[in-house]
PDB file of C-alpha atoms in Angstrom:
ATOM      1  CA  UNK A   1     186.418  97.882  97.473  1.00  0.00           C
ATOM      2  CA  UNK A   2     184.351  94.770  97.375  1.00  0.00           C
ATOM      3  CA  UNK A   3     182.795  93.587  94.238  1.00  0.00           C
ATOM      4  CA  UNK A   4     179.186  94.688  93.636  1.00  0.00           C
ATOM      5  CA  UNK A   5     176.953  91.708  93.198  1.00  0.00           C
ATOM      6  CA  UNK A   6     174.742  91.826  90.164  1.00  0.00           C
ATOM      7  CA  UNK A   7     171.026  91.290  90.869  1.00  0.00           C
ATOM      8  CA  UNK A   8     169.159  89.095  88.484  1.00  0.00           C
ATOM      9  CA  UNK A   9     166.122  90.827  87.052  1.00  0.00           C
ATOM     10  CA  UNK A  10     162.930  88.764  86.742  1.00  0.00           C
ATOM     11  CA  UNK A  11     162.318  87.425  83.316  1.00  0.00           C
ATOM     12  CA  UNK A  12     159.780  89.458  81.355  1.00  0.00           C
ATOM     13  CA  UNK A  13     156.352  87.836  81.256  1.00  0.00           C
ATOM     14  CA  UNK A  14     155.137  86.680  77.931  1.00  0.00           C
ATOM     15  CA  UNK A  15     152.171  88.588  76.581  1.00  0.00           C
ATOM     16  CA  UNK A  16     149.052  86.439  76.492  1.00  0.00           C
ATOM     17  CA  UNK A  17     147.436  86.168  73.149  1.00  0.00           C
ATOM     18  CA  UNK A  18     143.766  87.067  72.957  1.00  0.00           C
ATOM     19  CA  UNK A  19     141.410  84.954  70.954  1.00  0.00           C
ATOM     20  CA  UNK A  20     139.620  87.349  68.572  1.00  0.00           C
ATOM     21  CA  UNK A  21     136.764  84.886  68.220  1.00  0.00           C
ATOM     22  CA  UNK A  22     136.098  84.873  71.987  1.00  0.00           C
ATOM     23  CA  UNK A  23     133.476  87.507  72.911  1.00  0.00           C
ATOM     24  CA  UNK A  24     134.528  90.117  75.405  1.00  0.00           C
ATOM     25  CA  UNK A  25     132.771  89.905  78.743  1.00  0.00           C
ATOM     26  CA  UNK A  26     130.236  92.672  79.171  1.00  0.00           C
ATOM     27  CA  UNK A  27     130.369  94.839  82.262  1.00  0.00           C
ATOM     28  CA  UNK A  28     127.781  93.924  84.853  1.00  0.00           C
ATOM     29  CA  UNK A  29     124.690  96.057  84.740  1.00  0.00           C
ATOM     30  CA  UNK A  30     123.640  97.627  88.030  1.00  0.00           C
ATOM     31  CA  UNK A  31     120.542  96.074  89.568  1.00  0.00           C
ATOM     32  CA  UNK A  32     117.625  98.359  88.929  1.00  0.00           C
ATOM     33  CA  UNK A  33     115.383  99.029  91.917  1.00  0.00           C
ATOM     34  CA  UNK A  34     111.830  97.712  91.675  1.00  0.00           C
ATOM     35  CA  UNK A  35     109.518 100.396  90.357  1.00  0.00           C
ATOM     36  CA  UNK A  36     106.563 100.948  92.651  1.00  0.00           C
ATOM     37  CA  UNK A  37     103.166 101.334  91.013  1.00  0.00           C
ATOM     38  CA  UNK A  38     100.881 103.869  92.692  1.00  0.00           C
ATOM     39  CA  UNK A  39      97.373 103.927  91.124  1.00  0.00           C
ATOM     40  CA  UNK A  40      96.504 107.499  92.084  1.00  0.00           C
ATOM     41  CA  UNK A  41      97.947 110.982  92.440  1.00  0.00           C
ATOM     42  CA  UNK A  42      97.992 113.105  95.616  1.00  0.00           C
ATOM     43  CA  UNK A  43      95.260 115.445  94.354  1.00  0.00           C
ATOM     44  CA  UNK A  44      92.795 112.653  93.472  1.00  0.00           C
ATOM     45  CA  UNK A  45      89.516 112.403  95.345  1.00  0.00           C
ATOM     46  CA  UNK A  46      89.778 108.935  96.892  1.00  0.00           C
ATOM     47  CA  UNK A  47      87.092 106.809  98.549  1.00  0.00           C
ATOM     48  CA  UNK A  48      88.504 103.939 100.615  1.00  0.00           C
ATOM     49  CA  UNK A  49      86.212 100.966 101.287  1.00  0.00           C
ATOM     50  CA  UNK A  50      86.497  98.340 104.016  1.00  0.00           C
ATOM     51  CA  UNK A  51      89.466  99.780 105.877  1.00  0.00           C
ATOM     52  CA  UNK A  52      90.727  97.684 108.794  1.00  0.00           C
ATOM     53  CA  UNK A  53      92.970  99.543 111.231  1.00  0.00           C
ATOM     54  CA  UNK A  54      93.281 102.517 108.828  1.00  0.00           C
ATOM     55  CA  UNK A  55      97.050 102.076 108.481  1.00  0.00           C
ATOM     56  CA  UNK A  56      96.671 102.166 104.677  1.00  0.00           C
ATOM     57  CA  UNK A  57      94.785 105.473 104.819  1.00  0.00           C
ATOM     58  CA  UNK A  58      97.400 106.869 107.203  1.00  0.00           C
ATOM     59  CA  UNK A  59     100.170 105.933 104.770  1.00  0.00           C
ATOM     60  CA  UNK A  60      98.381 107.705 101.910  1.00  0.00           C
ATOM     61  CA  UNK A  61      98.471 110.892 103.959  1.00  0.00           C
ATOM     62  CA  UNK A  62     101.948 110.590 105.451  1.00  0.00           C
ATOM     63  CA  UNK A  63     103.821 109.140 102.491  1.00  0.00           C
ATOM     64  CA  UNK A  64     101.898 110.210  99.399  1.00  0.00           C
ATOM     65  CA  UNK A  65     100.472 113.537 100.528  1.00  0.00           C
ATOM     66  CA  UNK A  66      96.889 112.776  99.542  1.00  0.00           C
ATOM     67  CA  UNK A  67      94.643 115.749 100.207  1.00  0.00           C
ATOM     68  CA  UNK A  68      91.074 114.589  99.590  1.00  0.00           C
ATOM     69  CA  UNK A  69      89.968 111.207 100.867  1.00  0.00           C
ATOM     70  CA  UNK A  70      87.205 109.513 102.805  1.00  0.00           C
ATOM     71  CA  UNK A  71      88.046 106.291 104.644  1.00  0.00           C
ATOM     72  CA  UNK A  72      85.221 103.914 105.537  1.00  0.00           C
ATOM     73  CA  UNK A  73      84.816 100.844 107.717  1.00  0.00           C
ATOM     74  CA  UNK A  74      82.084  98.208 107.760  1.00  0.00           C
ATOM     75  CA  UNK A  75      82.298  97.989 111.555  1.00  0.00           C
ATOM     76  CA  UNK A  76      80.855 100.445 114.045  1.00  0.00           C
ATOM     77  CA  UNK A  77      83.438 102.553 115.828  1.00  0.00           C
ATOM     78  CA  UNK A  78      83.239 100.474 119.012  1.00  0.00           C
ATOM     79  CA  UNK A  79      83.540  97.194 117.085  1.00  0.00           C
ATOM     80  CA  UNK A  80      86.481  98.539 115.149  1.00  0.00           C
ATOM     81  CA  UNK A  81      88.458  99.608 118.220  1.00  0.00           C
ATOM     82  CA  UNK A  82      87.763  96.276 119.889  1.00  0.00           C
ATOM     83  CA  UNK A  83      89.116  94.392 116.872  1.00  0.00           C
ATOM     84  CA  UNK A  84      92.008  96.750 116.117  1.00  0.00           C
ATOM     85  CA  UNK A  85      93.092  98.799 119.178  1.00  0.00           C
ATOM     86  CA  UNK A  86      95.904 100.308 117.103  1.00  0.00           C
ATOM     87  CA  UNK A  87      93.286 102.010 114.929  1.00  0.00           C
ATOM     88  CA  UNK A  88      92.787 104.763 117.544  1.00  0.00           C
ATOM     89  CA  UNK A  89      96.105 106.404 116.722  1.00  0.00           C
ATOM     90  CA  UNK A  90      95.569 106.124 112.963  1.00  0.00           C
ATOM     91  CA  UNK A  91      92.063 107.579 113.118  1.00  0.00           C
ATOM     92  CA  UNK A  92      93.291 110.480 115.238  1.00  0.00           C
ATOM     93  CA  UNK A  93      95.985 111.269 112.678  1.00  0.00           C
ATOM     94  CA  UNK A  94      93.545 111.066 109.756  1.00  0.00           C
ATOM     95  CA  UNK A  95      91.176 113.519 111.420  1.00  0.00           C
ATOM     96  CA  UNK A  96      94.052 115.837 112.386  1.00  0.00           C
ATOM     97  CA  UNK A  97      94.814 116.092 108.664  1.00  0.00           C
ATOM     98  CA  UNK A  98      91.271 117.301 108.004  1.00  0.00           C
ATOM     99  CA  UNK A  99      90.101 114.024 106.436  1.00  0.00           C
ATOM    100  CA  UNK A 100      87.015 111.996 107.305  1.00  0.00           C
ATOM    101  CA  UNK A 101      86.355 108.518 108.695  1.00  0.00           C
ATOM    102  CA  UNK A 102      82.936 106.865 108.353  1.00  0.00           C
ATOM    103  CA  UNK A 103      81.767 103.768 110.220  1.00  0.00           C
ATOM    104  CA  UNK A 104      79.068 101.224 109.397  1.00  0.00           C
ATOM    105  CA  UNK A 105      79.447 101.562 105.624  1.00  0.00           C
ATOM    106  CA  UNK A 106      78.373  98.523 103.611  1.00  0.00           C
ATOM    107  CA  UNK A 107      80.230  98.163 100.305  1.00  0.00           C
ATOM    108  CA  UNK A 108      77.080  96.760  98.712  1.00  0.00           C
ATOM    109  CA  UNK A 109      75.015  99.829  99.618  1.00  0.00           C
ATOM    110  CA  UNK A 110      77.351 102.727  98.853  1.00  0.00           C
ATOM    111  CA  UNK A 111      75.498 106.016  98.824  1.00  0.00           C
ATOM    112  CA  UNK A 112      72.435 104.642 100.594  1.00  0.00           C
ATOM    113  CA  UNK A 113      71.337 106.020 103.941  1.00  0.00           C
ATOM    114  CA  UNK A 114      71.167 103.750 106.958  1.00  0.00           C
ATOM    115  CA  UNK A 115      72.428 102.977 110.419  1.00  0.00           C
ATOM    116  CA  UNK A 116      75.762 101.671 111.595  1.00  0.00           C
ATOM    117  CA  UNK A 117      77.078  98.140 111.764  1.00  0.00           C
ATOM    118  CA  UNK A 118      77.161  97.758 108.018  1.00  0.00           C
ATOM    119  CA  UNK A 119      73.513  98.771 107.746  1.00  0.00           C
ATOM    120  CA  UNK A 120      74.063 101.769 105.474  1.00  0.00           C
ATOM    121  CA  UNK A 121      76.205 103.007 102.632  1.00  0.00           C
ATOM    122  CA  UNK A 122      77.426 106.334 103.922  1.00  0.00           C
ATOM    123  CA  UNK A 123      74.634 108.370 102.381  1.00  0.00           C
ATOM    124  CA  UNK A 124      75.357 111.855 101.110  1.00  0.00           C
ATOM    125  CA  UNK A 125      78.955 111.883 102.368  1.00  0.00           C
ATOM    126  CA  UNK A 126      79.857 108.912 100.186  1.00  0.00           C
ATOM    127  CA  UNK A 127      78.051 110.136  97.074  1.00  0.00           C
ATOM    128  CA  UNK A 128      79.811 113.544  97.148  1.00  0.00           C
ATOM    129  CA  UNK A 129      76.824 115.170  95.462  1.00  0.00           C
ATOM    130  CA  UNK A 130      77.787 118.438  93.803  1.00  0.00           C
ATOM    131  CA  UNK A 131      81.512 117.756  94.162  1.00  0.00           C
ATOM    132  CA  UNK A 132      82.142 115.808  90.963  1.00  0.00           C
ATOM    133  CA  UNK A 133      82.314 112.281  92.358  1.00  0.00           C
ATOM    134  CA  UNK A 134      85.298 110.134  93.270  1.00  0.00           C
ATOM    135  CA  UNK A 135      88.257 109.819  90.963  1.00  0.00           C
ATOM    136  CA  UNK A 136      89.423 106.642  92.715  1.00  0.00           C
ATOM    137  CA  UNK A 137      87.383 104.097  94.652  1.00  0.00           C
ATOM    138  CA  UNK A 138      89.724 101.668  96.438  1.00  0.00           C
ATOM    139  CA  UNK A 139      88.918  98.370  98.150  1.00  0.00           C
ATOM    140  CA  UNK A 140      91.885  96.369  99.386  1.00  0.00           C
ATOM    141  CA  UNK A 141      91.350  92.662 100.075  1.00  0.00           C
ATOM    142  CA  UNK A 142      87.553  92.342 100.119  1.00  0.00           C
ATOM    143  CA  UNK A 143      86.598  89.429 102.335  1.00  0.00           C
ATOM    144  CA  UNK A 144      83.824  88.503 104.768  1.00  0.00           C
ATOM    145  CA  UNK A 145      86.154  86.688 107.146  1.00  0.00           C
ATOM    146  CA  UNK A 146      87.706  83.252 107.514  1.00  0.00           C
ATOM    147  CA  UNK A 147      84.515  81.417 108.437  1.00  0.00           C
ATOM    148  CA  UNK A 148      85.529  78.178 106.778  1.00  0.00           C
ATOM    149  CA  UNK A 149      88.626  76.424 105.464  1.00  0.00           C
ATOM    150  CA  UNK A 150      86.712  74.867 102.577  1.00  0.00           C
ATOM    151  CA  UNK A 151      87.827  76.580  99.352  1.00  0.00           C
ATOM    152  CA  UNK A 152      84.508  76.219  97.519  1.00  0.00           C
ATOM    153  CA  UNK A 153      82.539  77.559 100.478  1.00  0.00           C
ATOM    154  CA  UNK A 154      84.924  80.522 100.809  1.00  0.00           C
ATOM    155  CA  UNK A 155      84.338  81.357  97.132  1.00  0.00           C
ATOM    156  CA  UNK A 156      80.577  81.291  97.678  1.00  0.00           C
ATOM    157  CA  UNK A 157      80.834  83.319 100.880  1.00  0.00           C
ATOM    158  CA  UNK A 158      82.790  86.100  99.206  1.00  0.00           C
ATOM    159  CA  UNK A 159      80.755  86.158  96.028  1.00  0.00           C
ATOM    160  CA  UNK A 160      77.430  85.900  97.800  1.00  0.00           C
ATOM    161  CA  UNK A 161      77.839  87.360 101.274  1.00  0.00           C
ATOM    162  CA  UNK A 162      76.086  86.207 104.427  1.00  0.00           C
ATOM    163  CA  UNK A 163      72.681  86.707 105.961  1.00  0.00           C
ATOM    164  CA  UNK A 164      72.781  85.515 109.570  1.00  0.00           C
ATOM    165  CA  UNK A 165      74.057  81.945 109.604  1.00  0.00           C
ATOM    166  CA  UNK A 166      72.820  81.088 106.146  1.00  0.00           C
ATOM    167  CA  UNK A 167      74.618  81.590 102.871  1.00  0.00           C
ATOM    168  CA  UNK A 168      72.875  83.813 100.350  1.00  0.00           C
ATOM    169  CA  UNK A 169      73.989  83.577  96.737  1.00  0.00           C
ATOM    170  CA  UNK A 170      71.339  85.930  95.308  1.00  0.00           C
ATOM    171  CA  UNK A 171      73.444  89.084  95.637  1.00  0.00           C
ATOM    172  CA  UNK A 172      77.120  88.563  94.923  1.00  0.00           C
ATOM    173  CA  UNK A 173      79.296  90.668  97.184  1.00  0.00           C
ATOM    174  CA  UNK A 174      81.680  91.931  94.528  1.00  0.00           C
ATOM    175  CA  UNK A 175      79.034  92.468  91.849  1.00  0.00           C
ATOM    176  CA  UNK A 176      76.911  94.435  94.322  1.00  0.00           C
ATOM    177  CA  UNK A 177      79.945  96.550  95.217  1.00  0.00           C
ATOM    178  CA  UNK A 178      80.724  97.296  91.569  1.00  0.00           C
ATOM    179  CA  UNK A 179      77.114  98.261  90.917  1.00  0.00           C
ATOM    180  CA  UNK A 180      77.086 100.596  93.909  1.00  0.00           C
ATOM    181  CA  UNK A 181      80.499 102.138  93.147  1.00  0.00           C
ATOM    182  CA  UNK A 182      80.057 102.982  89.445  1.00  0.00           C
ATOM    183  CA  UNK A 183      77.504 105.805  89.989  1.00  0.00           C
ATOM    184  CA  UNK A 184      79.892 107.419  92.496  1.00  0.00           C
ATOM    185  CA  UNK A 185      82.742 107.796  89.979  1.00  0.00           C
ATOM    186  CA  UNK A 186      83.871 111.112  88.565  1.00  0.00           C
ATOM    187  CA  UNK A 187      84.388 111.357  84.779  1.00  0.00           C
ATOM    188  CA  UNK A 188      87.397 109.167  84.022  1.00  0.00           C
ATOM    189  CA  UNK A 189      87.284 107.655  87.514  1.00  0.00           C
ATOM    190  CA  UNK A 190      88.463 104.126  88.245  1.00  0.00           C
ATOM    191  CA  UNK A 191      87.866 101.370  90.794  1.00  0.00           C
ATOM    192  CA  UNK A 192      90.913  99.637  92.309  1.00  0.00           C
ATOM    193  CA  UNK A 193      90.445  96.229  93.933  1.00  0.00           C
ATOM    194  CA  UNK A 194      93.328  94.258  95.424  1.00  0.00           C
ATOM    195  CA  UNK A 195      93.070  90.543  96.188  1.00  0.00           C
ATOM    196  CA  UNK A 196      95.543  87.856  97.149  1.00  0.00           C
ATOM    197  CA  UNK A 197      96.861  85.570  94.432  1.00  0.00           C
ATOM    198  CA  UNK A 198      96.172  81.828  94.513  1.00  0.00           C
ATOM    199  CA  UNK A 199      93.159  79.934  95.817  1.00  0.00           C
ATOM    200  CA  UNK A 200      90.478  80.675  96.740  1.00  0.00           C
ATOM    201  CA  UNK A 201      90.847  84.223  95.426  1.00  0.00           C
ATOM    202  CA  UNK A 202      91.624  83.404  91.804  1.00  0.00           C
ATOM    203  CA  UNK A 203      88.440  81.317  91.730  1.00  0.00           C
ATOM    204  CA  UNK A 204      86.383  84.464  92.265  1.00  0.00           C
ATOM    205  CA  UNK A 205      86.957  85.368  88.582  1.00  0.00           C
ATOM    206  CA  UNK A 206      86.908  89.020  89.532  1.00  0.00           C
ATOM    207  CA  UNK A 207      87.326  90.230  85.932  1.00  0.00           C
ATOM    208  CA  UNK A 208      84.243  88.343  84.828  1.00  0.00           C
ATOM    209  CA  UNK A 209      82.244  89.636  87.785  1.00  0.00           C
ATOM    210  CA  UNK A 210      83.166  93.212  86.880  1.00  0.00           C
ATOM    211  CA  UNK A 211      82.268  92.667  83.232  1.00  0.00           C
ATOM    212  CA  UNK A 212      78.705  91.817  84.250  1.00  0.00           C
ATOM    213  CA  UNK A 213      78.199  95.404  85.428  1.00  0.00           C
ATOM    214  CA  UNK A 214      79.871  97.145  82.472  1.00  0.00           C
ATOM    215  CA  UNK A 215      83.438  97.360  83.755  1.00  0.00           C
ATOM    216  CA  UNK A 216      86.685  96.275  82.172  1.00  0.00           C
ATOM    217  CA  UNK A 217      90.219  95.849  83.478  1.00  0.00           C
ATOM    218  CA  UNK A 218      92.392  98.698  82.297  1.00  0.00           C
ATOM    219  CA  UNK A 219      95.496  97.159  83.831  1.00  0.00           C
ATOM    220  CA  UNK A 220      96.658  95.085  86.776  1.00  0.00           C
ATOM    221  CA  UNK A 221      99.910  94.876  88.696  1.00  0.00           C
ATOM    222  CA  UNK A 222     101.527  93.311  91.730  1.00  0.00           C
ATOM    223  CA  UNK A 223     100.452  94.982  94.947  1.00  0.00           C
ATOM    224  CA  UNK A 224     103.589  96.259  96.673  1.00  0.00           C
ATOM    225  CA  UNK A 225     103.167  96.953 100.371  1.00  0.00           C
ATOM    226  CA  UNK A 226     106.581  98.666 100.334  1.00  0.00           C
ATOM    227  CA  UNK A 227     104.880 101.553  98.547  1.00  0.00           C
ATOM    228  CA  UNK A 228     102.877 102.241 101.712  1.00  0.00           C
ATOM    229  CA  UNK A 229     105.228 102.558 104.709  1.00  0.00           C
ATOM    230  CA  UNK A 230     103.471 101.807 107.977  1.00  0.00           C
ATOM    231  CA  UNK A 231     100.739  99.760 106.334  1.00  0.00           C
ATOM    232  CA  UNK A 232      99.864  96.461 108.018  1.00  0.00           C
ATOM    233  CA  UNK A 233      97.282  94.099 106.589  1.00  0.00           C
ATOM    234  CA  UNK A 234      94.423  93.789 109.090  1.00  0.00           C
ATOM    235  CA  UNK A 235      92.501  90.524 109.319  1.00  0.00           C
ATOM    236  CA  UNK A 236      88.751  90.831 108.818  1.00  0.00           C
ATOM    237  CA  UNK A 237      88.179  89.043 112.125  1.00  0.00           C
ATOM    238  CA  UNK A 238      90.564  91.345 114.024  1.00  0.00           C
ATOM    239  CA  UNK A 239      94.022  91.052 115.557  1.00  0.00           C
ATOM    240  CA  UNK A 240      95.400  87.647 116.481  1.00  0.00           C
ATOM    241  CA  UNK A 241      95.377  87.237 120.244  1.00  0.00           C
ATOM    242  CA  UNK A 242      98.900  87.620 121.562  1.00  0.00           C
ATOM    243  CA  UNK A 243     100.095  89.173 118.304  1.00  0.00           C
ATOM    244  CA  UNK A 244     102.191  87.664 115.518  1.00  0.00           C
ATOM    245  CA  UNK A 245     101.378  84.840 113.164  1.00  0.00           C
ATOM    246  CA  UNK A 246      99.819  86.984 110.432  1.00  0.00           C
ATOM    247  CA  UNK A 247     101.679  89.114 107.898  1.00  0.00           C
ATOM    248  CA  UNK A 248      99.215  89.519 105.067  1.00  0.00           C
ATOM    249  CA  UNK A 249     101.103  92.459 103.593  1.00  0.00           C
ATOM    250  CA  UNK A 250     103.962  90.097 102.663  1.00  0.00           C
ATOM    251  CA  UNK A 251     101.713  87.725 100.685  1.00  0.00           C
ATOM    252  CA  UNK A 252     101.579  87.901  96.908  1.00  0.00           C
ATOM    253  CA  UNK A 253      98.647  90.038  95.783  1.00  0.00           C
ATOM    254  CA  UNK A 254      97.428  91.820  92.645  1.00  0.00           C
ATOM    255  CA  UNK A 255      95.630  95.114  92.131  1.00  0.00           C
ATOM    256  CA  UNK A 256      93.060  95.391  89.335  1.00  0.00           C
ATOM    257  CA  UNK A 257      92.142  98.805  87.944  1.00  0.00           C
ATOM    258  CA  UNK A 258      88.610  98.759  86.565  1.00  0.00           C
ATOM    259  CA  UNK A 259      87.266 101.284  84.078  1.00  0.00           C
ATOM    260  CA  UNK A 260      83.752 101.864  82.813  1.00  0.00           C
ATOM    261  CA  UNK A 261      83.409 100.012  79.516  1.00  0.00           C
ATOM    262  CA  UNK A 262      81.842 101.669  76.477  1.00  0.00           C
ATOM    263  CA  UNK A 263      81.659 105.223  77.795  1.00  0.00           C
ATOM    264  CA  UNK A 264      78.601 104.647  79.999  1.00  0.00           C
ATOM    265  CA  UNK A 265      80.169 106.798  82.687  1.00  0.00           C
ATOM    266  CA  UNK A 266      83.411 108.628  83.101  1.00  0.00           C
ATOM    267  CA  UNK A 267      84.660 107.984  79.571  1.00  0.00           C
ATOM    268  CA  UNK A 268      84.923 110.307  76.598  1.00  0.00           C
ATOM    269  CA  UNK A 269      83.698 107.774  74.089  1.00  0.00           C
ATOM    270  CA  UNK A 270      80.664 108.337  71.885  1.00  0.00           C
ATOM    271  CA  UNK A 271      78.559 106.064  74.069  1.00  0.00           C
ATOM    272  CA  UNK A 272      77.924 103.518  71.346  1.00  0.00           C
ATOM    273  CA  UNK A 273      78.360  99.882  72.246  1.00  0.00           C
ATOM    274  CA  UNK A 274      81.183  98.149  70.462  1.00  0.00           C
ATOM    275  CA  UNK A 275      81.353  94.465  69.654  1.00  0.00           C
ATOM    276  CA  UNK A 276      83.475  92.712  72.209  1.00  0.00           C
ATOM    277  CA  UNK A 277      86.575  91.037  70.868  1.00  0.00           C
ATOM    278  CA  UNK A 278      87.633  87.574  71.932  1.00  0.00           C
ATOM    279  CA  UNK A 279      90.596  88.882  73.914  1.00  0.00           C
ATOM    280  CA  UNK A 280      88.720  91.590  75.816  1.00  0.00           C
ATOM    281  CA  UNK A 281      89.098  89.627  79.038  1.00  0.00           C
ATOM    282  CA  UNK A 282      92.859  90.029  78.958  1.00  0.00           C
ATOM    283  CA  UNK A 283      94.617  92.934  80.595  1.00  0.00           C
ATOM    284  CA  UNK A 284      98.079  94.377  80.993  1.00  0.00           C
ATOM    285  CA  UNK A 285      99.319  92.267  83.889  1.00  0.00           C
ATOM    286  CA  UNK A 286     102.536  94.133  84.525  1.00  0.00           C
ATOM    287  CA  UNK A 287     104.665  92.938  87.426  1.00  0.00           C
TER     288      UNK A 287
END
């Protein structure tokens, strides 16, 4: 018999010494998904102002199951379809769900009677007389259109509105809207306004404008278009010819939730005016 060769075993590895003073590495925390902020519940009575192609309204119905809303447009029906041909399908869906669409509704004249083309405020249908008012009044991206690239002129346009070719600063667009919307609110109702961040929008000083009509900011948060599948931001002037080039829903924007200050309407306070503190203009700007 041949001799059996002995195999050399590998030398045992030396145990590494741990430094007790060195902190142990913590396990990586899983990335938490971004929490979406939705400023209403499905059962809320919601009035939507200044809708473009009605894709936002459609998303409220399809995704969030809203059951009581009225969507309005400043344009007449024919003007709207000319600017946003895709609106036909959205409007048809909204009406199939038993909800209403109103045309020719001016945000500055909410509740007032009048003709189309922005001449009226929706009259009785907007006021919801006898039905308790609106729990949420929503206006996303108020704007009169990109009539100028000059920042200061854009600020004046959107705070003052237009009358023909001239600029009128007597009635500020947003202040007039707030004044018209407050009487339409149900007890505890709120007004939600979303605007883009940066200039010229931050120069509007929307919180100060609201304060002039007895409103305060309850909270504000980043507008997240991902919360509204199917929503596409519609330009005030209509679709871009040939498509593309505009994706407003991807721009950074913030939603402000306004409440009636001092219990004048919709609040359970005692109705007495309280002295305003120095930091009343601040709000919970959660991201």
